Coordinates of C-alpha atoms and ligand atoms in Angstrom, one line a residue:
M559 CA 14.9 35.3 -6.7
P560 CA 12.3 33.1 -5.3
F561 CA 14.1 31.2 -8.7
L562 CA 17.1 30.9 -7.0
K563 CA 15.9 29.6 -3.7
L564 CA 14.2 26.5 -5.0
Q565 CA 17.5 25.6 -6.9
R566 CA 19.4 25.9 -4.0
D567 CA 17.2 23.6 -2.6
L568 CA 17.6 21.2 -5.7
D569 CA 21.0 21.4 -5.7
E570 CA 21.8 19.9 -1.5
R571 CA 19.2 16.9 -2.3
A572 CA 20.9 15.7 -5.4
E573 CA 24.9 16.5 -3.3
Q574 CA 23.2 14.0 -0.7
G575 CA 22.2 11.9 -3.6
L576 CA 18.4 12.1 -3.0
L577 CA 17.6 13.4 -6.1
R578 CA 14.5 11.2 -7.0
R579 CA 14.0 11.1 -10.8
R580 CA 11.3 9.4 -12.7
R581 CA 11.6 6.9 -15.9
V582 CA 9.0 7.0 -18.2
L583 CA 7.1 3.4 -19.0
E584 CA 6.6 2.6 -23.3
S585 CA 5.1 -1.0 -21.9
P586 CA 1.8 -2.2 -19.8
Q587 CA 3.7 -1.9 -16.4
G588 CA 4.6 -6.0 -16.1
V589 CA 7.4 -8.0 -15.1
H590 CA 8.5 -7.4 -18.6
I591 CA 8.6 -4.4 -18.8
T592 CA 10.2 -1.3 -21.6
V593 CA 11.6 1.7 -20.2
D594 CA 13.1 4.7 -22.0
G595 CA 13.6 2.4 -24.9
K596 CA 15.5 -0.3 -23.4
P597 CA 14.0 -3.6 -21.9
Y598 CA 13.6 -4.8 -18.4
L599 CA 12.8 -7.8 -16.2
S600 CA 11.0 -5.9 -12.7
F601 CA 11.1 -6.4 -9.5
C602 CA 9.7 -3.2 -8.6
S603 CA 5.7 -2.7 -9.1
N604 CA 2.9 -3.5 -6.2
D605 CA 1.0 -5.2 -9.3
Y606 CA 2.1 -8.6 -6.6
L607 CA -0.4 -10.0 -8.8
G608 CA 0.2 -9.7 -12.0
L609 CA -3.6 -7.8 -13.0
A610 CA -2.6 -4.9 -13.9
N611 CA -2.6 -6.3 -17.3
H612 CA -4.9 -8.9 -17.0
P613 CA -7.3 -9.6 -20.3
Q614 CA -10.5 -10.0 -18.4
L615 CA -9.9 -6.4 -16.7
I616 CA -8.9 -5.0 -19.7
A617 CA -11.9 -6.5 -21.4
A618 CA -14.4 -5.4 -18.2
L619 CA -12.7 -1.9 -18.8
Q620 CA -13.6 -1.3 -22.3
A621 CA -17.1 -3.0 -21.8
G622 CA -17.8 -0.3 -18.7
A623 CA -16.6 2.9 -20.9
Q624 CA -19.5 1.2 -23.4
Q625 CA -22.2 1.2 -21.1
H626 CA -21.2 3.8 -18.7
G627 CA -19.0 6.5 -20.7
V628 CA -15.1 7.6 -19.4
G629 CA -16.0 10.4 -17.2
S630 CA -17.8 10.3 -13.7
G631 CA -19.2 14.1 -14.2
A632 CA -19.4 14.8 -10.6
S633 CA -19.0 13.6 -6.8
H634 CA -20.2 11.1 -6.0
L635 CA -22.8 13.3 -3.5
V636 CA -24.6 15.2 -6.7
S637 CA -24.7 13.3 -9.5
G638 CA -21.2 10.4 -10.5
H639 CA -22.0 7.8 -8.6
F640 CA -23.1 5.3 -10.9
T641 CA -24.6 1.3 -10.8
A642 CA -20.9 0.4 -11.1
H643 CA -19.9 2.0 -8.4
Q644 CA -22.8 1.2 -6.0
R645 CA -22.5 -2.8 -7.1
L646 CA -18.2 -2.6 -6.6
E647 CA -19.2 -1.1 -3.3
S648 CA -21.6 -4.0 -2.0
E649 CA -19.4 -6.6 -3.5
L650 CA -16.1 -5.3 -1.7
A651 CA -18.0 -5.3 1.3
S652 CA -19.3 -9.0 1.6
F653 CA -15.3 -9.9 0.3
V654 CA -14.0 -8.3 3.4
S655 CA -17.2 -9.6 5.4
K656 CA -18.0 -5.9 6.7
P657 CA -21.9 -5.0 6.7
A658 CA -20.7 -1.6 4.9
A659 CA -18.3 -0.1 2.3
L660 CA -17.2 3.2 0.7
L661 CA -15.0 3.6 -2.6
F662 CA -12.2 6.5 -2.9
S663 CA -10.5 7.4 -5.6
T664 CA -7.0 6.9 -4.2
G665 CA -5.9 5.6 -1.3
Y666 CA -3.6 8.5 -0.1
L667 CA -7.7 10.1 -0.1
A668 CA -9.7 7.5 1.3
N669 CA -6.6 7.8 4.3
L670 CA -6.6 11.7 4.6
G671 CA -10.8 11.1 4.3
A672 CA -11.2 8.1 7.1
I673 CA -9.5 10.1 9.7
Q674 CA -10.3 13.1 9.5
A675 CA -13.9 12.1 9.3
L676 CA -13.8 10.2 12.2
V677 CA -11.6 12.1 14.7
G678 CA -11.0 15.7 15.6
R679 CA -9.7 17.9 18.3
G680 CA -9.9 16.7 21.7
D681 CA -9.5 13.0 20.0
T682 CA -5.9 11.2 20.5
I683 CA -4.7 8.6 17.4
F684 CA -1.5 6.4 18.1
A685 CA 0.4 5.1 15.1
D686 CA 3.0 3.0 14.7
K687 CA 6.2 5.1 14.4
L688 CA 6.7 3.2 10.3
N689 CA 3.3 4.1 9.1
H690 CA 2.4 4.8 5.8
A691 CA 3.0 9.1 4.5
S692 CA -0.6 9.3 3.8
L693 CA -1.7 8.4 7.2
N694 CA 0.9 10.5 8.6
D695 CA -0.6 13.1 6.5
A696 CA -3.9 12.5 7.4
M697 CA -3.1 13.0 11.6
L698 CA -1.8 16.0 11.0
L699 CA -4.6 17.2 8.9
S700 CA -7.8 16.0 11.5
R701 CA -5.9 17.8 14.1
A702 CA -6.5 15.5 16.9
G703 CA -3.8 14.9 19.6
V704 CA -1.1 12.5 18.0
K705 CA 1.0 9.6 20.2
R706 CA 3.5 7.0 18.2
Y707 CA 4.0 3.8 20.2
R708 CA 7.3 1.9 18.5
H709 CA 7.3 -0.2 15.4
N710 CA 5.0 -3.1 15.8
D711 CA 5.0 -2.9 19.8
A712 CA 1.8 -3.4 21.3
A713 CA 2.8 -3.2 25.0
H714 CA 3.9 0.4 23.7
L715 CA 0.9 1.3 22.4
E716 CA -0.8 -0.4 25.3
Q717 CA 0.9 1.9 27.8
L718 CA -0.2 5.0 25.4
L719 CA -3.7 4.0 25.7
E720 CA -3.6 4.0 29.0
Q721 CA -2.0 7.6 29.3
S722 CA -4.7 8.8 27.5
G723 CA -7.5 10.3 28.7
S724 CA -11.1 11.0 27.3
G725 CA -12.5 11.8 23.9
R726 CA -12.4 9.2 21.3
K727 CA -9.4 6.8 20.4
L728 CA -8.0 6.0 17.1
V729 CA -5.8 3.1 16.6
I730 CA -3.6 3.3 13.2
T731 CA -1.3 0.9 11.8
D732 CA 0.1 -0.3 7.9
A733 CA -1.2 -3.9 8.1
V734 CA 2.0 -4.6 5.7
F735 CA 4.6 -1.9 6.6
S736 CA 5.4 -0.8 2.7
M737 CA 9.1 -0.4 2.8
D738 CA 10.1 -3.7 5.3
G739 CA 6.9 -5.8 4.1
D740 CA 6.3 -7.2 7.6
M741 CA 3.3 -7.5 9.0
A742 CA 1.3 -6.2 12.3
P743 CA 0.5 -8.0 15.0
L744 CA -3.4 -6.8 14.4
P745 CA -4.3 -9.7 16.7
E746 CA -2.7 -7.2 19.6
L747 CA -3.4 -4.6 18.7
L748 CA -7.2 -5.6 17.9
A749 CA -7.4 -6.7 21.4
L750 CA -5.9 -3.5 23.3
C751 CA -8.6 -1.9 20.7
E752 CA -11.5 -3.8 22.6
R753 CA -9.7 -3.2 25.8
Y754 CA -9.5 0.3 25.9
E755 CA -12.8 1.4 23.4
A756 CA -10.6 2.2 20.5
W757 CA -10.9 2.1 17.1
L758 CA -8.6 0.4 14.9
L759 CA -7.9 1.5 11.2
V760 CA -6.1 -1.3 9.3
D761 CA -4.0 0.2 6.0
D762 CA -4.4 -3.1 3.8
A763 CA -2.8 -1.5 0.5
H764 CA -0.4 -4.2 0.4
G765 CA -2.2 -7.0 1.8
F766 CA -6.2 -7.1 0.6
G767 CA -5.4 -9.8 -2.6
V768 CA -2.3 -10.9 -1.4
L769 CA -3.1 -12.2 2.0
G770 CA -5.9 -14.5 3.2
D771 CA -8.4 -16.9 2.3
Q772 CA -9.2 -16.0 -1.9
G773 CA -6.8 -12.3 -1.2
R774 CA -9.4 -11.0 1.6
G775 CA -6.6 -9.3 3.4
S776 CA -5.0 -9.4 6.8
P777 CA -8.0 -9.6 8.9
S778 CA -8.9 -12.6 6.5
Y779 CA -4.9 -14.0 7.4
F780 CA -5.6 -14.0 11.1
N781 CA -9.0 -14.6 10.8
L782 CA -10.3 -11.3 12.9
Q783 CA -13.6 -9.7 13.3
S784 CA -14.8 -7.0 15.0
P785 CA -16.9 -3.8 14.6
L786 CA -14.1 -1.6 15.9
L787 CA -11.8 -2.8 13.1
I788 CA -12.5 0.0 10.0
Y789 CA -10.3 -2.0 7.1
M790 CA -9.0 0.5 4.2
A791 CA -7.5 -1.2 1.2
T792 CA -5.9 0.0 -2.0
L793 CA -7.4 -1.4 -6.1
G794 CA -4.3 0.0 -6.8
K795 CA -2.0 -2.5 -6.0
A796 CA -2.3 -6.7 -5.7
A797 CA -6.2 -5.5 -8.0
G798 CA -4.6 -3.9 -10.0
V799 CA -7.0 -0.6 -11.5
S800 CA -7.1 1.9 -9.7
G801 CA -8.8 3.2 -6.5
A802 CA -9.8 2.3 -2.8
V803 CA -12.3 1.1 -0.4
V804 CA -12.6 1.7 3.2
A805 CA -15.2 -1.2 5.0
A806 CA -16.9 -0.9 8.6
E807 CA -20.2 -0.6 10.0
Q808 CA -23.1 1.2 8.7
V809 CA -22.4 4.5 11.2
V810 CA -19.0 4.5 10.2
I811 CA -19.5 4.6 6.4
E812 CA -22.8 7.4 6.3
T813 CA -19.9 9.5 8.9
L814 CA -17.3 8.7 6.4
V815 CA -20.0 10.0 3.1
Q816 CA -21.4 13.1 5.3
N817 CA -18.2 14.3 6.5
A818 CA -15.1 12.7 4.5
R819 CA -13.9 15.8 2.6
S820 CA -11.4 13.9 0.4
Y821 CA -14.8 11.9 -1.2
I822 CA -17.3 14.8 -0.4
Y823 CA -15.0 17.2 -2.7
T824 CA -13.5 15.2 -5.5
T825 CA -14.7 14.1 -9.0
A826 CA -15.9 10.5 -8.4
S827 CA -13.7 8.2 -9.9
P828 CA -15.3 7.0 -13.8
P829 CA -17.6 4.0 -13.4
A830 CA -15.4 2.0 -15.9
L831 CA -12.7 1.4 -13.5
A832 CA -15.7 -0.1 -10.5
S833 CA -16.4 -2.4 -13.8
A834 CA -12.4 -3.5 -14.2
L835 CA -13.0 -3.7 -10.8
Q836 CA -15.5 -6.1 -10.0
A837 CA -13.7 -8.4 -12.8
S838 CA -10.4 -8.3 -10.5
L839 CA -12.7 -9.2 -8.2
T840 CA -13.7 -12.4 -9.7
V841 CA -10.1 -13.5 -10.4
L842 CA -9.0 -12.2 -7.1
R843 CA -11.3 -15.1 -5.6
E844 CA -10.7 -18.0 -8.7
E845 CA -6.6 -17.7 -9.4
E846 CA -5.6 -19.0 -6.0
W847 CA -2.8 -20.2 -8.3
R848 CA -1.3 -16.7 -8.1
R849 CA -1.0 -16.5 -4.5
E850 CA 0.3 -19.6 -4.5
R851 CA 2.9 -18.6 -7.2
L852 CA 3.8 -15.6 -4.4
R853 CA 4.5 -17.8 -2.1
K854 CA 6.9 -20.4 -4.1
L855 CA 8.7 -17.1 -4.8
I856 CA 8.8 -15.7 -1.5
T857 CA 10.4 -19.1 -0.3
E858 CA 12.8 -19.2 -3.3
L859 CA 14.5 -15.3 -3.1
R860 CA 14.6 -15.9 0.7
A861 CA 16.8 -18.8 0.2
G862 CA 18.6 -17.5 -3.5
L863 CA 19.6 -13.8 -1.1
A864 CA 20.6 -15.7 2.3
N865 CA 24.6 -15.4 2.0
L866 CA 24.9 -12.0 0.8
P867 CA 26.6 -9.0 2.4
W868 CA 23.3 -7.0 2.8
A869 CA 20.2 -8.2 5.0
L870 CA 17.0 -9.3 4.1
M871 CA 14.2 -8.2 6.1
P872 CA 12.5 -10.8 8.2
S873 CA 9.1 -10.6 5.1
S874 CA 7.4 -12.9 4.1
T875 CA 5.3 -10.9 2.0
P876 CA 6.2 -10.3 -1.2
I877 CA 7.4 -7.2 -0.7
Q878 CA 11.4 -8.1 -0.1
P879 CA 13.9 -5.3 1.2
L880 CA 17.1 -5.8 0.9
V881 CA 19.3 -3.5 3.2
V882 CA 22.4 -2.0 1.6
G883 CA 22.9 1.4 4.5
G884 CA 24.1 4.1 3.1
N885 CA 22.2 6.4 0.3
E886 CA 25.1 5.7 -2.5
N887 CA 25.7 2.6 -2.4
A888 CA 22.1 1.6 -2.8
V889 CA 21.5 3.5 -5.7
A890 CA 25.2 1.9 -7.0
L891 CA 23.7 -1.5 -6.6
S892 CA 19.9 -0.4 -8.6
E893 CA 22.6 1.2 -11.1
G894 CA 24.4 -2.2 -11.4
L895 CA 20.8 -4.5 -11.7
R896 CA 19.6 -1.8 -13.9
A897 CA 22.7 -2.7 -16.1
R898 CA 22.0 -6.0 -16.4
G899 CA 18.4 -6.0 -17.6
I900 CA 17.3 -6.0 -14.2
W901 CA 15.2 -3.2 -12.7
V902 CA 15.0 -3.1 -8.1
P903 CA 14.0 0.7 -6.9
A904 CA 16.5 1.9 -4.6
I905 CA 14.5 3.2 -1.8
R906 CA 16.1 6.3 0.4
P907 CA 15.5 8.6 3.6
P908 CA 13.2 10.3 4.0
T909 CA 11.0 7.2 2.8
V910 CA 13.3 5.2 5.4
P911 CA 14.9 5.6 8.3
N912 CA 18.9 7.5 7.6
G913 CA 21.6 4.7 6.9
T914 CA 19.3 2.0 6.1
A915 CA 18.5 2.8 2.4
R916 CA 17.5 -0.2 0.3
L917 CA 16.1 -2.7 -2.5
R918 CA 12.7 -3.3 -2.4
I919 CA 12.5 -6.0 -4.6
S920 CA 8.4 -6.6 -5.0
L921 CA 7.5 -10.1 -6.0
S922 CA 4.7 -10.7 -8.8
A923 CA 2.5 -13.8 -9.5
T924 CA 3.7 -13.5 -13.6
H925 CA 7.3 -13.7 -11.9
T926 CA 8.8 -17.4 -13.1
G927 CA 11.6 -19.7 -10.6
A928 CA 13.8 -18.6 -14.2
D929 CA 13.1 -14.6 -13.6
V930 CA 13.9 -15.2 -9.9
A931 CA 17.1 -17.0 -10.0
Q932 CA 18.4 -14.1 -12.7
L933 CA 17.8 -12.0 -9.9
I934 CA 19.6 -14.5 -7.4
G935 CA 22.2 -14.1 -9.8
A936 CA 23.2 -11.1 -10.5
L937 CA 22.6 -9.8 -6.9
H938 CA 25.6 -12.6 -6.0
E939 CA 27.7 -11.0 -8.9
L940 CA 28.0 -7.4 -8.0
A941 CA 28.7 -8.2 -4.5
H942 CA 32.0 -9.9 -5.8
Ligands
PLP446 C1 -0.1 3.2 -1.5 C2 -0.3 3.0 -0.8 C3 -1.0 4.3 0.2 C4 -1.8 4.6 -0.7 O1 -2.6 4.5 -1.6 P1 -3.1 4.6 -3.8 O2 -4.2 4.7 -4.2 O3 -1.4 5.0 -3.9 O4 -3.4 6.6 -3.7 C5 -1.5 3.8 1.2 N1 -1.2 3.0 1.9 C6 0.2 2.1 2.1 C7 0.4 1.2 3.5 C8 0.0 2.3 0.6 O5 1.3 1.2 0.3

């Protein structure tokens, strides 16, 4: 029976402590949330700046719906490309100092589309071993050859670039690694790309809005500018809404418009989301206090968790993983916190390597010092 086979696989997963569960959020996203009827202090969203429930963004979404309606009604290349999309693309391009930009419905689709459009059979992709799943899936879809280099190891990447043959070359990396919180050595990677005439695709899902001048992202943080750098950012994390953008030279963006299948064959996102994102960009530019608060909370958290039996990974971003090791220990710690009204997710294989199950603590600019102190206190209690 086909059912039995599926059930057996699920049972096996459950035995390994790997069954994933969804919990139902009954409040807006934020620092204080209600889940399955209970209130929690949350350290588990990617809403790093606290914009997902920001009044200016809500008002812009409502006004956008009044002006443009709800649905886009078609793909961008048919009749679904609205003034709100067009204006947001040009604002995003100038915000990240690139000549052109293209909106996608999600970051997953942006990575699939951009990589599949830029390389194919006979080309080579060079990828960090800890890249996000969407980049890994995109590599397979592209049919290009794949060489994976050791995490953040520019010397290893150089060896692989040296050995590569003809065909296009594309290096892809997370800018801030989503489960580790550390940053890629973008200046070294870009220098190699210039030397070996390769494109560099930077996935800044966790840097956009958080790092760099006014939140312009990881390239701004490192002060990098290059026509070879193709910048991708998601708009559902720090930007607080939904969607993604790829920003690059005009010729790259035009190539995506013509070839990126996840752009061409999908309905454009509702134009009101683009209106909300314009409001988000205004908040990003104007409210530096949010990034200042994040930096302060990161310092406080790291100081408070320094002498636990579990180690924080080296990270200066709002992603602060506490490595526990075994799957069941990580789940037990997460449940211990939940019993104390604090929600921090346990991240297990295959999302992270075996033996490195962890709590992924993520901070938001709308946390207070007292919120962070409460988490620190609870973890110390659970350690004893
Ligand atoms: C979240 C994430 C994505 C996917 O973006 P969505 O907009 O959520 O689809 C891509 N890359 C990285 C590194 C991410 O963390």
